[in-house]
Tab-separated table of C-alpha atoms in Angstrom:
chain	number	residue	atom	x	y	z
A	1	THR	CA	-174.346	56.634	-203.519
A	2	ALA	CA	-173.142	55.651	-200.047
A	3	PRO	CA	-170.542	52.942	-199.853
A	4	ALA	CA	-171.755	49.471	-198.879
A	5	ARG	CA	-171.588	48.812	-195.174
A	6	PRO	CA	-169.225	46.046	-194.179
A	7	ARG	CA	-170.818	42.802	-193.164
A	8	ALA	CA	-169.918	41.119	-189.923
A	9	THR	CA	-168.440	37.721	-190.466
A	10	GLY	CA	-167.661	34.930	-188.059
A	11	PRO	CA	-164.166	34.036	-187.042
A	12	GLY	CA	-162.314	32.437	-189.850
A	13	ARG	CA	-160.106	29.455	-189.731
A	14	GLU	CA	-156.505	28.821	-190.455
A	15	VAL	CA	-155.763	27.316	-193.823
A	16	GLY	CA	-155.670	23.532	-193.495
A	17	ALA	CA	-157.115	23.625	-189.962
A	18	GLU	CA	-160.235	21.611	-190.738
A	19	GLY	CA	-161.359	19.945	-187.554
A	20	GLY	CA	-158.991	22.090	-185.541
A	21	VAL	CA	-159.515	23.529	-182.094
A	22	PRO	CA	-161.254	26.928	-181.943
A	23	CYS	CA	-159.519	29.675	-179.993
A	24	ARG	CA	-161.532	30.598	-176.923
A	25	TRP	CA	-160.465	34.209	-177.314
A	26	CYS	CA	-161.358	34.941	-180.935
A	27	GLY	CA	-163.045	31.744	-182.093
A	28	MET	CA	-160.709	31.021	-185.006
A	29	SER	CA	-159.959	27.384	-185.780
A	30	ASN	CA	-156.292	26.479	-185.508
A	31	HIS	CA	-154.168	23.465	-186.217
A	32	PRO	CA	-154.441	20.972	-183.291
A	33	GLY	CA	-150.732	21.216	-182.568
A	34	ARG	CA	-150.567	25.002	-182.436
A	35	HIS	CA	-149.642	26.560	-179.074
A	36	TYR	CA	-150.734	30.128	-179.947
A	37	CYS	CA	-153.649	31.326	-182.046
A	38	ALA	CA	-152.725	32.330	-185.610
A	39	ARG	CA	-155.112	35.270	-185.430
A	40	CYS	CA	-154.909	36.772	-181.934
A	41	ALA	CA	-151.698	35.111	-180.705
A	42	MET	CA	-153.349	34.055	-177.436
A	43	SER	CA	-152.349	30.820	-175.758
A	44	MET	CA	-154.180	27.711	-176.962
A	45	ALA	CA	-153.350	25.670	-173.840
A	46	ALA	CA	-156.593	26.491	-172.044
A	47	THR	CA	-158.532	25.920	-175.273
A	48	GLU	CA	-157.122	22.410	-175.696
A	49	GLU	CA	-157.987	21.564	-172.104
A	50	GLN	CA	-161.565	22.691	-172.698
A	51	ALA	CA	-161.823	20.673	-175.904
A	52	ASP	CA	-160.504	17.485	-174.321
A	53	PRO	CA	-160.589	17.865	-170.518
A	54	GLU	CA	-158.524	15.405	-168.544
A	55	ARG	CA	-160.520	13.248	-166.160
A	56	LEU	CA	-159.589	14.045	-162.589
A	57	PRO	CA	-158.588	11.283	-160.148
A	58	TRP	CA	-161.418	9.922	-157.981
A	59	TRP	CA	-160.035	11.496	-154.830
A	60	ARG	CA	-160.065	14.921	-156.507
A	61	ARG	CA	-163.501	14.441	-158.003
A	62	LEU	CA	-164.807	13.640	-154.532
A	63	PHE	CA	-164.167	17.205	-153.400
A	64	ASP	CA	-164.436	18.973	-156.777
A	65	HIS	CA	-167.527	21.149	-157.214
A	66	ARG	CA	-166.559	23.081	-160.352
A	67	ASP	CA	-169.065	21.237	-162.533
A	68	GLU	CA	-171.956	21.863	-160.152
A	69	GLU	CA	-174.381	24.633	-161.003
A	70	VAL	CA	-174.045	27.603	-158.669
A	71	PRO	CA	-177.493	28.534	-157.294
A	72	TRP	CA	-178.798	32.104	-157.287
A	73	ALA	CA	-178.620	34.082	-154.075
A	74	GLY	CA	-181.666	33.310	-151.952
A	75	ASP	CA	-182.221	29.957	-153.655
A	76	ARG	CA	-179.328	28.101	-152.130
A	77	PRO	CA	-180.262	24.636	-150.807
A	78	LEU	CA	-179.665	23.409	-147.306
A	79	PRO	CA	-176.237	21.908	-146.562
A	80	ASP	CA	-175.789	18.417	-147.966
A	81	ARG	CA	-176.256	15.850	-145.202
A	82	GLY	CA	-176.996	12.839	-147.381
A	83	LEU	CA	-175.145	9.608	-148.044
A	84	ARG	CA	-172.459	11.286	-150.127
A	85	TYR	CA	-171.719	13.700	-147.291
A	86	LEU	CA	-171.400	10.859	-144.766
A	87	LEU	CA	-169.250	8.760	-147.072
A	88	ARG	CA	-166.990	11.717	-147.705
A	89	TRP	CA	-166.297	12.303	-144.033
A	90	MET	CA	-166.015	8.575	-143.327
A	91	LEU	CA	-163.328	8.381	-146.009
A	92	ILE	CA	-161.539	11.368	-144.506
A	93	GLY	CA	-161.652	9.720	-141.078
A	94	VAL	CA	-160.331	6.396	-142.383
A	95	VAL	CA	-157.481	8.045	-144.295
A	96	ALA	CA	-156.545	10.205	-141.308
A	97	SER	CA	-156.607	7.173	-138.976
A	98	LEU	CA	-154.399	5.174	-141.321
A	99	LEU	CA	-151.919	8.030	-141.583
A	100	ILE	CA	-151.744	8.450	-137.806
A	101	LEU	CA	-151.428	4.700	-137.267
A	102	GLY	CA	-148.710	4.510	-139.887
A	103	LEU	CA	-146.725	7.320	-138.283
A	104	VAL	CA	-147.045	5.710	-134.839
A	105	ARG	CA	-146.193	2.185	-135.981
A	106	LEU	CA	-143.588	3.044	-138.595
A	107	PRO	CA	-140.531	3.107	-136.268
A	108	GLY	CA	-141.512	-0.230	-134.703
A	109	ALA	CA	-142.179	-1.803	-138.096
A	110	VAL	CA	-138.811	-0.648	-139.418
A	111	GLU	CA	-137.058	-2.001	-136.341
A	112	ALA	CA	-138.912	-5.338	-136.572
A	113	ALA	CA	-137.955	-5.691	-140.244
A	114	ARG	CA	-134.350	-4.895	-139.418
A	115	ASP	CA	-134.311	-7.509	-136.642
A	116	HIS	CA	-135.899	-10.098	-138.927
A	117	PHE	CA	-133.138	-9.823	-141.525
A	118	ALA	CA	-130.277	-9.206	-139.086
A	119	GLU	CA	-127.444	-11.686	-138.902
A	120	ARG	CA	-127.475	-13.586	-135.580
A	121	ALA	CA	-124.622	-13.817	-133.117
A	122	PRO	CA	-124.465	-15.764	-129.814
A	123	VAL	CA	-124.965	-13.796	-126.591
A	124	ALA	CA	-123.578	-15.402	-123.442
A	125	PRO	CA	-124.789	-14.442	-119.941
A	126	ASN	CA	-122.282	-13.149	-117.416
A	127	ARG	CA	-123.888	-14.931	-114.459
A	128	VAL	CA	-126.443	-17.690	-113.995
A	129	ASP	CA	-128.554	-18.799	-111.065
A	130	ALA	CA	-131.328	-21.256	-110.188
A	131	SER	CA	-133.917	-21.719	-107.493
A	132	TRP	CA	-132.471	-25.162	-106.712
A	133	SER	CA	-130.192	-27.713	-108.336
A	134	TYR	CA	-129.829	-31.465	-108.147
A	135	GLY	CA	-126.451	-32.404	-106.706
A	136	ASP	CA	-123.685	-31.099	-108.922
A	137	GLN	CA	-126.085	-30.411	-111.829
A	138	GLY	CA	-125.852	-26.644	-111.359
A	139	PRO	CA	-127.342	-23.951	-113.668
A	140	GLU	CA	-123.967	-23.229	-115.265
A	141	LEU	CA	-124.211	-26.608	-117.035
A	142	ALA	CA	-127.171	-25.285	-119.066
A	143	PHE	CA	-124.961	-22.532	-120.503
A	144	ASP	CA	-121.642	-24.353	-121.059
A	145	LYS	CA	-122.114	-24.957	-124.823
A	146	LEU	CA	-122.160	-28.723	-124.197
A	147	ASN	CA	-125.243	-30.807	-124.940
A	148	ASN	CA	-124.268	-33.794	-122.783
A	149	THR	CA	-124.391	-31.865	-119.493
A	150	TRP	CA	-127.615	-30.616	-117.952
A	151	TRP	CA	-129.337	-28.700	-115.180
A	152	GLY	CA	-132.042	-30.254	-113.014
A	153	PRO	CA	-134.064	-28.627	-110.221
A	154	GLY	CA	-133.830	-31.692	-107.983
A	155	VAL	CA	-137.630	-31.863	-107.717
A	156	SER	CA	-139.714	-34.712	-109.120
A	157	GLN	CA	-142.662	-34.355	-111.478
A	158	ALA	CA	-142.776	-31.090	-113.478
A	159	GLY	CA	-140.926	-29.023	-110.876
A	160	VAL	CA	-143.596	-26.349	-110.988
A	161	GLY	CA	-142.251	-22.970	-109.854
A	162	GLU	CA	-138.568	-23.895	-110.033
A	163	TRP	CA	-136.491	-21.581	-112.205
A	164	ILE	CA	-133.178	-21.037	-113.943
A	165	GLU	CA	-131.927	-17.535	-114.679
A	166	ALA	CA	-129.409	-15.797	-116.953
A	167	ARG	CA	-128.024	-12.357	-116.065
A	168	PHE	CA	-126.185	-9.816	-118.205
A	169	ASP	CA	-123.890	-7.129	-116.803
A	170	GLU	CA	-124.701	-4.822	-119.738
A	171	PRO	CA	-128.114	-4.541	-121.432
A	172	VAL	CA	-128.366	-6.753	-124.513
A	173	ASP	CA	-130.795	-7.048	-127.415
A	174	LEU	CA	-132.052	-10.581	-127.964
A	175	LEU	CA	-133.649	-12.024	-131.102
A	176	ASP	CA	-133.772	-15.798	-130.578
A	177	VAL	CA	-133.382	-18.485	-127.958
A	178	VAL	CA	-132.446	-22.134	-128.509
A	179	ILE	CA	-133.304	-24.653	-125.785
A	180	THR	CA	-132.155	-28.265	-125.726
A	181	PRO	CA	-134.397	-30.283	-123.352
A	182	GLY	CA	-133.382	-33.488	-121.583
A	183	VAL	CA	-130.028	-34.775	-120.440
A	184	SER	CA	-128.509	-34.951	-123.954
A	185	ILE	CA	-129.414	-34.919	-127.648
A	186	ARG	CA	-129.281	-38.746	-127.898
A	187	ALA	CA	-132.644	-40.382	-128.595
A	188	ASP	CA	-131.837	-43.392	-126.409
A	189	GLN	CA	-131.509	-41.058	-123.382
A	190	LEU	CA	-134.801	-39.272	-123.989
A	191	GLY	CA	-136.614	-41.184	-121.234
A	192	GLU	CA	-134.032	-40.591	-118.516
A	193	SER	CA	-135.706	-37.332	-117.421
A	194	ALA	CA	-138.891	-35.377	-117.753
A	195	LEU	CA	-138.818	-32.783	-120.534
A	196	PRO	CA	-139.937	-29.188	-120.079
A	197	ARG	CA	-143.148	-28.468	-121.968
A	198	ARG	CA	-144.338	-25.021	-120.939
A	199	MET	CA	-142.215	-22.391	-119.199
A	200	GLU	CA	-143.032	-18.868	-118.125
A	201	VAL	CA	-140.269	-16.484	-119.138
A	202	GLU	CA	-139.749	-13.380	-116.989
A	203	ILE	CA	-137.691	-10.664	-118.705
A	204	THR	CA	-136.197	-7.709	-116.829
A	205	HIS	CA	-135.141	-4.717	-118.915
A	206	ALA	CA	-132.499	-2.081	-118.164
A	207	ASN	CA	-135.138	0.471	-117.128
A	208	GLY	CA	-136.515	-1.903	-114.494
A	209	MET	CA	-139.612	-2.863	-116.487
A	210	LYS	CA	-140.549	-6.544	-116.435
A	211	THR	CA	-142.379	-8.498	-119.137
A	212	THR	CA	-143.668	-12.068	-119.095
A	213	ARG	CA	-144.014	-14.552	-121.934
A	214	ASP	CA	-145.089	-18.156	-122.336
A	215	LEU	CA	-142.656	-20.501	-124.064
A	216	THR	CA	-143.787	-23.976	-125.188
A	217	LEU	CA	-141.398	-26.714	-126.307
A	218	ASP	CA	-141.966	-29.866	-128.340
A	219	GLN	CA	-141.536	-33.395	-126.999
A	220	GLY	CA	-138.307	-34.443	-128.615
A	221	VAL	CA	-134.527	-34.337	-128.456
A	222	GLY	CA	-132.239	-31.781	-129.980
A	223	PRO	CA	-132.134	-27.978	-130.000
A	224	GLN	CA	-135.452	-26.171	-130.340
A	225	HIS	CA	-135.400	-22.667	-131.821
A	226	ARG	CA	-137.857	-19.987	-130.686
A	227	GLY	CA	-138.182	-16.314	-131.574
A	228	PHE	CA	-137.296	-14.137	-128.595
A	229	ARG	CA	-137.260	-10.452	-129.577
A	230	ALA	CA	-136.491	-8.296	-126.528
A	231	LYS	CA	-134.595	-5.024	-126.146
A	232	ARG	CA	-132.085	-3.943	-123.482
A	233	VAL	CA	-132.382	-7.094	-121.407
A	234	VAL	CA	-130.506	-7.585	-118.152
A	235	THR	CA	-132.194	-10.728	-116.769
A	236	VAL	CA	-134.072	-13.690	-118.251
A	237	ARG	CA	-135.695	-16.218	-115.903
A	238	PHE	CA	-137.254	-19.494	-117.100
A	239	VAL	CA	-139.892	-20.777	-114.652
A	240	LEU	CA	-140.999	-24.412	-115.040
A	241	ASP	CA	-144.714	-25.041	-115.399
A	242	THR	CA	-145.594	-28.309	-117.174
A	243	ALA	CA	-143.498	-31.213	-118.457
A	244	TYR	CA	-143.589	-34.266	-120.709
A	245	ALA	CA	-143.248	-37.721	-119.096
A	246	ALA	CA	-143.308	-36.270	-115.569
A	247	SER	CA	-143.259	-38.881	-112.777
A	248	ASP	CA	-142.242	-39.333	-109.150
A	249	ASP	CA	-138.870	-40.824	-110.113
A	250	LYS	CA	-137.942	-38.232	-112.749
A	251	GLN	CA	-137.019	-34.571	-112.705
A	252	VAL	CA	-137.047	-32.035	-115.508
A	253	ALA	CA	-133.697	-31.610	-117.252
A	254	ILE	CA	-132.424	-28.892	-119.580
A	255	ALA	CA	-129.205	-29.626	-121.436
A	256	GLU	CA	-128.602	-26.198	-122.962
A	257	ILE	CA	-129.999	-22.660	-123.231
A	258	GLU	CA	-128.510	-20.391	-125.908
A	259	PHE	CA	-129.296	-16.735	-126.667
A	260	PHE	CA	-128.766	-14.953	-129.986
A	261	GLY	CA	-128.789	-11.250	-130.795
A	262	PRO	CA	-127.980	-9.032	-133.783
A	263	SER	CA	-124.419	-9.302	-135.047
A	264	THR	CA	-122.265	-6.203	-134.617
A	265	ARG	CA	-121.257	-6.563	-138.286
A	266	ASP	CA	-124.727	-5.277	-139.241
A	267	PHE	CA	-123.853	-1.907	-137.714
A	268	LEU	CA	-120.433	-1.411	-139.304
């Protein structure tokens, strides 16, 4: 008699591998922790990924088409122009715009943050000037570090258009300005003069460019601090516009103007 023909059997399983992961090469079940198949010695890494696939991030799923059924040749649909297509390109446009904006604004943002946390140091002008002065109340008295001397334009009311100017021989970086209005910091002398309210500040930079800002002060005595971030400044002119308690028998008075820039210790 002819010998019995062998019967085909399915892939076996490793002893003790109940519930294990089948090898995608030979189909044999292996222990979950095995890296290579006990039967064919092929890598189990791809098999484990198929058994428990890791969910892709949303931004990868947006452009991932591996799970989509590939149509037969001749049956391919028209290009997708629906809502998903529009949202996809809108997202690409927004992300690209944010990246470009970030690259453009990053140097300025870094510099602004550095200026914000920088230690301040006084910056004194080399020369001062004014459109007009009352008697011996010259513009130098507004920069003499004394709060009981003052500059006045010698014009009653608000002195609109009159100005006081600080000049620097070398370009300086400024961060803050402190202005003390009136003839002193004493409250009982507050009514002896009109107090500057709004001034137009004209800034000239080392490259010749000029910028203009509005500076508004409070009605009160004592130093008033204002942010004043400007780079490579050579001239700062304060032009009077409006004033508190302006009258025909009073003129605007400014006791002190002080500039502050970044301390050189921050760069050591």
